[in-house]
Short mmCIF file of N, CA and C and ligand atoms in Angstrom, two decimals:
data_model
loop_
_atom_site.label_atom_id
_atom_site.label_comp_id
_atom_site.label_asym_id
_atom_site.label_seq_id
_atom_site.Cartn_x
_atom_site.Cartn_y
_atom_site.Cartn_z
N MET A 1 -10.63 -7.66 7.96
CA MET A 1 -9.84 -7.84 6.74
C MET A 1 -10.73 -7.95 5.50
N LYS A 2 -11.89 -8.58 5.68
CA LYS A 2 -12.85 -8.71 4.57
C LYS A 2 -13.29 -7.34 4.06
N GLU A 3 -13.47 -6.41 5.02
CA GLU A 3 -13.92 -5.06 4.67
C GLU A 3 -12.86 -4.33 3.84
N LEU A 4 -11.61 -4.48 4.26
CA LEU A 4 -10.51 -3.84 3.52
C LEU A 4 -10.44 -4.42 2.11
N LEU A 5 -10.61 -5.72 2.02
CA LEU A 5 -10.54 -6.39 0.72
C LEU A 5 -11.67 -5.90 -0.20
N LYS A 6 -12.83 -5.74 0.38
CA LYS A 6 -13.99 -5.26 -0.40
C LYS A 6 -13.70 -3.87 -0.97
N GLU A 7 -13.12 -3.04 -0.12
CA GLU A 7 -12.80 -1.68 -0.55
C GLU A 7 -11.69 -1.68 -1.61
N ALA A 8 -10.69 -2.52 -1.38
CA ALA A 8 -9.58 -2.60 -2.35
C ALA A 8 -10.10 -3.04 -3.72
N LYS A 9 -11.02 -3.99 -3.73
CA LYS A 9 -11.56 -4.50 -5.00
C LYS A 9 -12.35 -3.42 -5.74
N LYS A 10 -12.93 -2.52 -4.97
CA LYS A 10 -13.71 -1.43 -5.58
C LYS A 10 -12.77 -0.37 -6.15
N VAL A 11 -11.80 0.01 -5.33
CA VAL A 11 -10.96 1.17 -5.68
C VAL A 11 -9.92 0.82 -6.75
N ILE A 12 -9.64 -0.46 -6.95
CA ILE A 12 -8.61 -0.84 -7.93
C ILE A 12 -9.02 -0.40 -9.34
N ASP A 13 -10.30 -0.21 -9.56
CA ASP A 13 -10.77 0.27 -10.87
C ASP A 13 -10.26 1.68 -11.17
N ASN A 14 -9.83 2.39 -10.14
CA ASN A 14 -9.31 3.75 -10.36
C ASN A 14 -7.84 3.77 -10.76
N ALA A 15 -7.17 2.61 -10.70
CA ALA A 15 -5.75 2.57 -11.06
C ALA A 15 -5.57 3.16 -12.46
N TYR A 16 -4.54 4.02 -12.61
CA TYR A 16 -4.25 4.64 -13.91
C TYR A 16 -2.98 3.97 -14.44
N VAL A 17 -3.18 2.93 -15.25
CA VAL A 17 -2.05 2.07 -15.64
C VAL A 17 -2.00 1.80 -17.15
N PRO A 18 -1.99 2.88 -17.97
CA PRO A 18 -2.02 2.64 -19.42
C PRO A 18 -0.78 1.92 -19.93
N TYR A 19 0.32 1.92 -19.20
CA TYR A 19 1.58 1.35 -19.69
C TYR A 19 1.77 -0.09 -19.22
N SER A 20 1.69 -0.31 -17.92
CA SER A 20 1.93 -1.67 -17.42
C SER A 20 0.66 -2.52 -17.43
N LYS A 21 -0.50 -1.86 -17.40
CA LYS A 21 -1.80 -2.56 -17.24
C LYS A 21 -1.83 -3.40 -15.95
N PHE A 22 -0.96 -3.10 -15.05
CA PHE A 22 -0.84 -3.86 -13.79
C PHE A 22 -1.46 -3.03 -12.68
N ARG A 23 -2.61 -3.47 -12.22
CA ARG A 23 -3.37 -2.65 -11.27
C ARG A 23 -3.08 -3.04 -9.83
N VAL A 24 -2.92 -2.03 -9.00
CA VAL A 24 -2.68 -2.26 -7.58
C VAL A 24 -3.54 -1.27 -6.78
N ALA A 25 -4.08 -1.74 -5.69
CA ALA A 25 -4.81 -0.86 -4.76
C ALA A 25 -4.21 -1.04 -3.37
N ALA A 26 -4.15 0.05 -2.63
CA ALA A 26 -3.70 -0.01 -1.24
C ALA A 26 -4.79 0.63 -0.38
N VAL A 27 -5.11 -0.01 0.72
CA VAL A 27 -6.10 0.56 1.65
C VAL A 27 -5.48 0.63 3.03
N LEU A 28 -5.41 1.84 3.55
CA LEU A 28 -4.92 2.04 4.91
C LEU A 28 -6.09 1.91 5.86
N LYS A 29 -5.89 1.18 6.94
CA LYS A 29 -6.90 1.14 8.01
C LYS A 29 -6.35 1.94 9.19
N LEU A 30 -7.12 2.93 9.60
CA LEU A 30 -6.71 3.75 10.74
C LEU A 30 -7.19 3.11 12.03
N LYS A 31 -6.57 3.51 13.13
CA LYS A 31 -6.95 2.93 14.42
C LYS A 31 -8.37 3.31 14.81
N ASN A 32 -8.88 4.40 14.23
CA ASN A 32 -10.28 4.79 14.52
C ASN A 32 -11.27 4.09 13.59
N GLY A 33 -10.77 3.16 12.77
CA GLY A 33 -11.66 2.38 11.91
C GLY A 33 -11.84 2.95 10.51
N LYS A 34 -11.42 4.19 10.31
CA LYS A 34 -11.59 4.79 8.97
C LYS A 34 -10.58 4.18 8.00
N THR A 35 -10.86 4.31 6.72
CA THR A 35 -9.96 3.79 5.70
C THR A 35 -9.58 4.90 4.71
N ILE A 36 -8.40 4.75 4.14
CA ILE A 36 -7.94 5.69 3.11
C ILE A 36 -7.33 4.88 1.97
N ASN A 37 -7.73 5.22 0.75
CA ASN A 37 -7.33 4.43 -0.41
C ASN A 37 -6.20 5.05 -1.21
N GLY A 38 -5.52 4.21 -1.95
CA GLY A 38 -4.58 4.68 -2.96
C GLY A 38 -4.51 3.67 -4.09
N ILE A 39 -4.16 4.15 -5.28
CA ILE A 39 -4.00 3.26 -6.43
C ILE A 39 -2.71 3.67 -7.14
N ASN A 40 -2.19 2.80 -8.02
CA ASN A 40 -1.00 3.22 -8.76
C ASN A 40 -1.39 4.13 -9.91
N ILE A 41 -0.54 5.13 -10.12
CA ILE A 41 -0.78 6.16 -11.12
C ILE A 41 0.48 6.30 -11.97
N GLU A 42 0.38 5.90 -13.24
CA GLU A 42 1.56 5.90 -14.10
C GLU A 42 1.63 7.17 -14.94
N ASN A 43 2.78 7.30 -15.63
CA ASN A 43 3.00 8.50 -16.43
C ASN A 43 3.81 8.11 -17.67
N ALA A 44 3.63 8.86 -18.76
CA ALA A 44 4.38 8.61 -19.99
C ALA A 44 5.88 8.71 -19.73
N ALA A 45 6.27 9.55 -18.78
CA ALA A 45 7.65 9.55 -18.28
C ALA A 45 7.66 8.51 -17.16
N TYR A 46 7.95 7.27 -17.52
CA TYR A 46 7.68 6.12 -16.65
C TYR A 46 8.15 6.29 -15.20
N GLY A 47 9.31 6.91 -15.03
CA GLY A 47 9.90 7.03 -13.70
C GLY A 47 9.06 7.86 -12.74
N LEU A 48 8.11 8.59 -13.27
CA LEU A 48 7.27 9.43 -12.41
C LEU A 48 6.06 8.68 -11.87
N SER A 49 5.93 7.42 -12.23
CA SER A 49 4.77 6.63 -11.77
C SER A 49 4.81 6.48 -10.25
N ASN A 50 3.64 6.44 -9.66
CA ASN A 50 3.54 6.32 -8.20
C ASN A 50 2.79 5.04 -7.84
N CYS A 51 3.37 4.29 -6.92
CA CYS A 51 2.73 3.04 -6.51
C CYS A 51 1.51 3.31 -5.62
N ALA A 52 0.66 2.31 -5.52
CA ALA A 52 -0.57 2.41 -4.73
C ALA A 52 -0.27 2.70 -3.26
N GLU A 53 0.76 2.04 -2.71
CA GLU A 53 1.08 2.21 -1.29
C GLU A 53 1.41 3.66 -0.99
N ARG A 54 2.27 4.25 -1.86
CA ARG A 54 2.66 5.64 -1.63
C ARG A 54 1.50 6.58 -1.89
N SER A 55 0.66 6.27 -2.87
CA SER A 55 -0.54 7.12 -3.10
C SER A 55 -1.39 7.16 -1.84
N ALA A 56 -1.60 6.00 -1.22
CA ALA A 56 -2.46 5.94 -0.02
C ALA A 56 -1.82 6.70 1.14
N LEU A 57 -0.53 6.50 1.34
CA LEU A 57 0.15 7.16 2.47
C LEU A 57 0.23 8.67 2.27
N PHE A 58 0.51 9.10 1.04
CA PHE A 58 0.61 10.55 0.79
C PHE A 58 -0.77 11.18 0.93
N SER A 59 -1.79 10.47 0.53
CA SER A 59 -3.16 10.98 0.69
C SER A 59 -3.49 11.12 2.17
N ALA A 60 -3.11 10.11 2.96
CA ALA A 60 -3.40 10.15 4.40
C ALA A 60 -2.69 11.33 5.07
N TYR A 61 -1.40 11.45 4.80
CA TYR A 61 -0.65 12.55 5.42
C TYR A 61 -1.18 13.90 4.94
N SER A 62 -1.64 13.97 3.70
CA SER A 62 -2.22 15.22 3.19
C SER A 62 -3.46 15.62 3.96
N GLN A 63 -4.12 14.61 4.56
CA GLN A 63 -5.32 14.88 5.35
C GLN A 63 -5.00 15.08 6.82
N GLY A 64 -3.71 15.12 7.16
CA GLY A 64 -3.33 15.38 8.55
C GLY A 64 -3.16 14.14 9.41
N ILE A 65 -3.22 12.98 8.77
CA ILE A 65 -3.06 11.73 9.53
C ILE A 65 -1.59 11.49 9.85
N LYS A 66 -1.34 10.96 11.06
CA LYS A 66 0.04 10.72 11.50
C LYS A 66 0.30 9.21 11.57
N LYS A 67 1.59 8.87 11.69
CA LYS A 67 1.92 7.44 11.69
C LYS A 67 1.24 6.69 12.83
N SER A 68 1.09 7.36 13.97
CA SER A 68 0.46 6.70 15.13
C SER A 68 -1.04 6.43 14.91
N ASP A 69 -1.61 7.03 13.88
CA ASP A 69 -3.05 6.81 13.57
C ASP A 69 -3.26 5.56 12.72
N ILE A 70 -2.17 5.03 12.15
CA ILE A 70 -2.33 3.97 11.13
C ILE A 70 -2.15 2.58 11.74
N ASP A 71 -3.16 1.75 11.54
CA ASP A 71 -3.11 0.37 12.04
C ASP A 71 -2.44 -0.56 11.04
N SER A 72 -2.87 -0.45 9.77
CA SER A 72 -2.38 -1.41 8.77
C SER A 72 -2.57 -0.88 7.37
N ILE A 73 -1.88 -1.55 6.44
CA ILE A 73 -2.08 -1.24 5.01
C ILE A 73 -2.31 -2.56 4.29
N MET A 74 -3.35 -2.59 3.46
CA MET A 74 -3.57 -3.76 2.61
C MET A 74 -3.07 -3.42 1.21
N VAL A 75 -2.32 -4.33 0.62
CA VAL A 75 -1.84 -4.16 -0.75
C VAL A 75 -2.51 -5.26 -1.59
N TYR A 76 -3.38 -4.82 -2.50
CA TYR A 76 -4.20 -5.78 -3.25
C TYR A 76 -3.91 -5.70 -4.74
N THR A 77 -3.77 -6.87 -5.37
CA THR A 77 -3.71 -6.94 -6.83
C THR A 77 -4.75 -7.94 -7.30
N ASP A 78 -5.24 -7.74 -8.51
CA ASP A 78 -6.28 -8.64 -9.02
C ASP A 78 -5.66 -9.84 -9.74
N LYS A 79 -4.50 -10.26 -9.26
CA LYS A 79 -3.84 -11.48 -9.75
C LYS A 79 -4.10 -12.59 -8.74
N ASP A 80 -3.78 -13.83 -9.13
CA ASP A 80 -4.02 -14.93 -8.20
C ASP A 80 -2.79 -15.23 -7.34
N TYR A 81 -1.88 -14.27 -7.32
CA TYR A 81 -0.68 -14.39 -6.46
C TYR A 81 -0.49 -13.09 -5.69
N PHE A 82 0.39 -13.12 -4.70
CA PHE A 82 0.63 -11.91 -3.90
C PHE A 82 1.65 -11.02 -4.58
N VAL A 83 1.46 -9.72 -4.42
CA VAL A 83 2.46 -8.76 -4.86
C VAL A 83 2.98 -8.01 -3.65
N SER A 84 4.27 -7.97 -3.56
CA SER A 84 4.93 -7.42 -2.39
C SER A 84 5.42 -6.01 -2.69
N PRO A 85 5.37 -5.10 -1.73
CA PRO A 85 5.75 -3.70 -1.98
C PRO A 85 7.17 -3.56 -2.54
N CYS A 86 7.35 -2.61 -3.45
CA CYS A 86 8.67 -2.37 -4.04
C CYS A 86 9.59 -1.69 -3.01
N GLY A 87 10.85 -1.59 -3.35
CA GLY A 87 11.82 -1.00 -2.43
C GLY A 87 11.50 0.43 -2.06
N ALA A 88 11.07 1.22 -3.04
CA ALA A 88 10.75 2.63 -2.76
C ALA A 88 9.60 2.72 -1.75
N CYS A 89 8.60 1.88 -1.93
CA CYS A 89 7.45 1.90 -1.01
C CYS A 89 7.87 1.42 0.38
N ARG A 90 8.75 0.44 0.44
CA ARG A 90 9.22 -0.04 1.76
C ARG A 90 9.93 1.09 2.50
N GLN A 91 10.72 1.86 1.77
CA GLN A 91 11.44 2.98 2.39
C GLN A 91 10.43 4.01 2.94
N VAL A 92 9.44 4.33 2.13
CA VAL A 92 8.43 5.32 2.55
C VAL A 92 7.58 4.76 3.69
N MET A 93 7.20 3.49 3.59
CA MET A 93 6.40 2.88 4.66
C MET A 93 7.18 2.84 5.97
N SER A 94 8.49 2.63 5.88
CA SER A 94 9.28 2.53 7.12
C SER A 94 9.31 3.86 7.86
N GLU A 95 9.15 4.95 7.11
CA GLU A 95 9.15 6.27 7.76
C GLU A 95 7.74 6.74 8.14
N LEU A 96 6.75 6.41 7.32
CA LEU A 96 5.40 6.98 7.53
C LEU A 96 4.45 6.07 8.31
N MET A 97 4.88 4.82 8.57
CA MET A 97 4.05 3.91 9.38
C MET A 97 4.89 3.38 10.54
N GLU A 98 4.25 3.03 11.62
CA GLU A 98 4.97 2.50 12.77
C GLU A 98 5.62 1.14 12.44
N ALA A 99 6.68 0.82 13.18
CA ALA A 99 7.41 -0.43 12.95
C ALA A 99 6.49 -1.65 13.07
N ASP A 100 5.54 -1.59 13.99
CA ASP A 100 4.66 -2.73 14.22
C ASP A 100 3.37 -2.70 13.39
N ALA A 101 3.22 -1.70 12.54
CA ALA A 101 2.02 -1.64 11.69
C ALA A 101 1.99 -2.88 10.80
N LYS A 102 0.77 -3.35 10.52
CA LYS A 102 0.65 -4.57 9.72
C LYS A 102 0.64 -4.24 8.22
N VAL A 103 1.28 -5.09 7.45
CA VAL A 103 1.23 -4.99 5.99
C VAL A 103 0.55 -6.27 5.52
N ILE A 104 -0.63 -6.11 4.95
CA ILE A 104 -1.44 -7.27 4.56
C ILE A 104 -1.47 -7.38 3.04
N LEU A 105 -0.88 -8.43 2.52
CA LEU A 105 -0.95 -8.66 1.07
C LEU A 105 -2.23 -9.43 0.79
N ALA A 106 -2.91 -9.09 -0.30
CA ALA A 106 -4.17 -9.77 -0.64
C ALA A 106 -4.22 -9.98 -2.15
N ASN A 107 -4.91 -11.03 -2.57
CA ASN A 107 -4.99 -11.32 -4.00
C ASN A 107 -6.42 -11.68 -4.42
N SER A 108 -6.55 -12.01 -5.71
CA SER A 108 -7.90 -12.23 -6.26
C SER A 108 -8.54 -13.53 -5.75
N LYS A 109 -7.73 -14.38 -5.12
CA LYS A 109 -8.30 -15.62 -4.55
C LYS A 109 -8.75 -15.40 -3.11
N ASP A 110 -8.78 -14.12 -2.70
CA ASP A 110 -9.18 -13.74 -1.34
C ASP A 110 -8.25 -14.34 -0.29
N GLU A 111 -6.98 -14.51 -0.68
CA GLU A 111 -5.98 -14.99 0.28
C GLU A 111 -5.28 -13.79 0.90
N PHE A 112 -4.82 -13.95 2.12
CA PHE A 112 -4.11 -12.88 2.83
C PHE A 112 -2.77 -13.39 3.34
N LYS A 113 -1.83 -12.48 3.41
CA LYS A 113 -0.54 -12.78 4.04
C LYS A 113 -0.17 -11.53 4.83
N THR A 114 0.01 -11.69 6.12
CA THR A 114 0.25 -10.52 6.98
C THR A 114 1.69 -10.50 7.46
N MET A 115 2.28 -9.31 7.35
CA MET A 115 3.65 -9.11 7.81
C MET A 115 3.70 -7.85 8.66
N LYS A 116 4.86 -7.62 9.26
CA LYS A 116 5.04 -6.38 10.01
C LYS A 116 5.90 -5.42 9.19
N ASN A 117 5.56 -4.16 9.26
CA ASN A 117 6.29 -3.14 8.52
C ASN A 117 7.80 -3.27 8.74
N LYS A 118 8.20 -3.46 9.99
CA LYS A 118 9.63 -3.47 10.31
C LYS A 118 10.38 -4.64 9.66
N ASP A 119 9.65 -5.68 9.28
CA ASP A 119 10.31 -6.85 8.66
C ASP A 119 10.55 -6.66 7.16
N LEU A 120 9.96 -5.61 6.60
CA LEU A 120 10.07 -5.42 5.15
C LEU A 120 11.34 -4.71 4.72
N LEU A 121 11.96 -3.99 5.66
CA LEU A 121 13.16 -3.24 5.27
C LEU A 121 14.22 -3.33 6.37
N PRO A 122 14.85 -4.50 6.49
CA PRO A 122 15.88 -4.63 7.51
C PRO A 122 17.06 -3.71 7.19
N ALA A 123 17.62 -3.12 8.21
CA ALA A 123 18.80 -2.25 8.07
C ALA A 123 18.58 -1.09 7.12
N GLY A 124 17.34 -0.58 7.10
CA GLY A 124 17.02 0.53 6.20
C GLY A 124 17.63 1.86 6.65
N PHE A 125 17.64 2.80 5.75
CA PHE A 125 18.09 4.17 6.05
C PHE A 125 16.94 4.91 6.72
N SER A 126 17.26 5.67 7.77
CA SER A 126 16.18 6.39 8.46
C SER A 126 16.68 7.75 8.92
N LYS A 127 15.78 8.53 9.51
CA LYS A 127 16.18 9.88 9.93
C LYS A 127 17.25 9.84 11.01
N GLU A 128 17.36 8.71 11.71
CA GLU A 128 18.42 8.56 12.70
C GLU A 128 19.83 8.56 12.06
N ASP A 129 19.86 8.27 10.78
CA ASP A 129 21.15 8.23 10.09
C ASP A 129 21.62 9.61 9.64
N LEU A 130 20.77 10.60 9.72
CA LEU A 130 21.12 11.94 9.22
C LEU A 130 22.01 12.68 10.21
N1 THU B 1 3.19 -1.22 -8.19
C1 THU B 1 2.48 -0.80 -7.10
O1 THU B 1 1.62 0.08 -7.19
N2 THU B 1 2.74 -1.38 -5.91
C2 THU B 1 3.60 -2.42 -5.73
O2 THU B 1 3.73 -2.91 -4.60
C3 THU B 1 4.35 -2.98 -6.86
C4 THU B 1 4.24 -2.21 -8.14
C5 THU B 1 2.87 -0.63 -9.49
C6 THU B 1 3.88 0.30 -10.10
C7 THU B 1 3.53 0.23 -11.56
O3 THU B 1 2.46 1.13 -11.83
C8 THU B 1 2.99 -1.19 -11.75
O4 THU B 1 2.69 -1.66 -10.44
C9 THU B 1 3.97 -2.14 -12.43
O5 THU B 1 5.21 -2.07 -11.83
#
């Protein structure tokens, strides 16, 4: 977890947040030990902004990574409190990560809070509903 935090602290500088100034980094840990980063990327058309979690997952899938390859995702903010994934990210995480994948929230005080992906979106919409 320390390693993920170190990486998150480095990559958060890449966040593109001219509007909110609220920086977030997400680091995916793969089962083979590799990591993949994402940061939030905003836009003058605010609704087009992309959260760090989705940036990391879309980057991973773009590289051919599958849900079974992903062990966990760390969501880091440089605040002294935890920030929890938004509803859109929970929906995407529920489809692109396994139910038992870990979601680790981390903050500037080097505190961690670990949850399971499946607990973040109870009764969510899924491909089984189509
Ligand atoms: N944001 C994330 O990147 N992840 C979250 O879990 C919560 C919110 C971003 C979106 C936007 O760029 C900024 O934080 C403020 O909402």
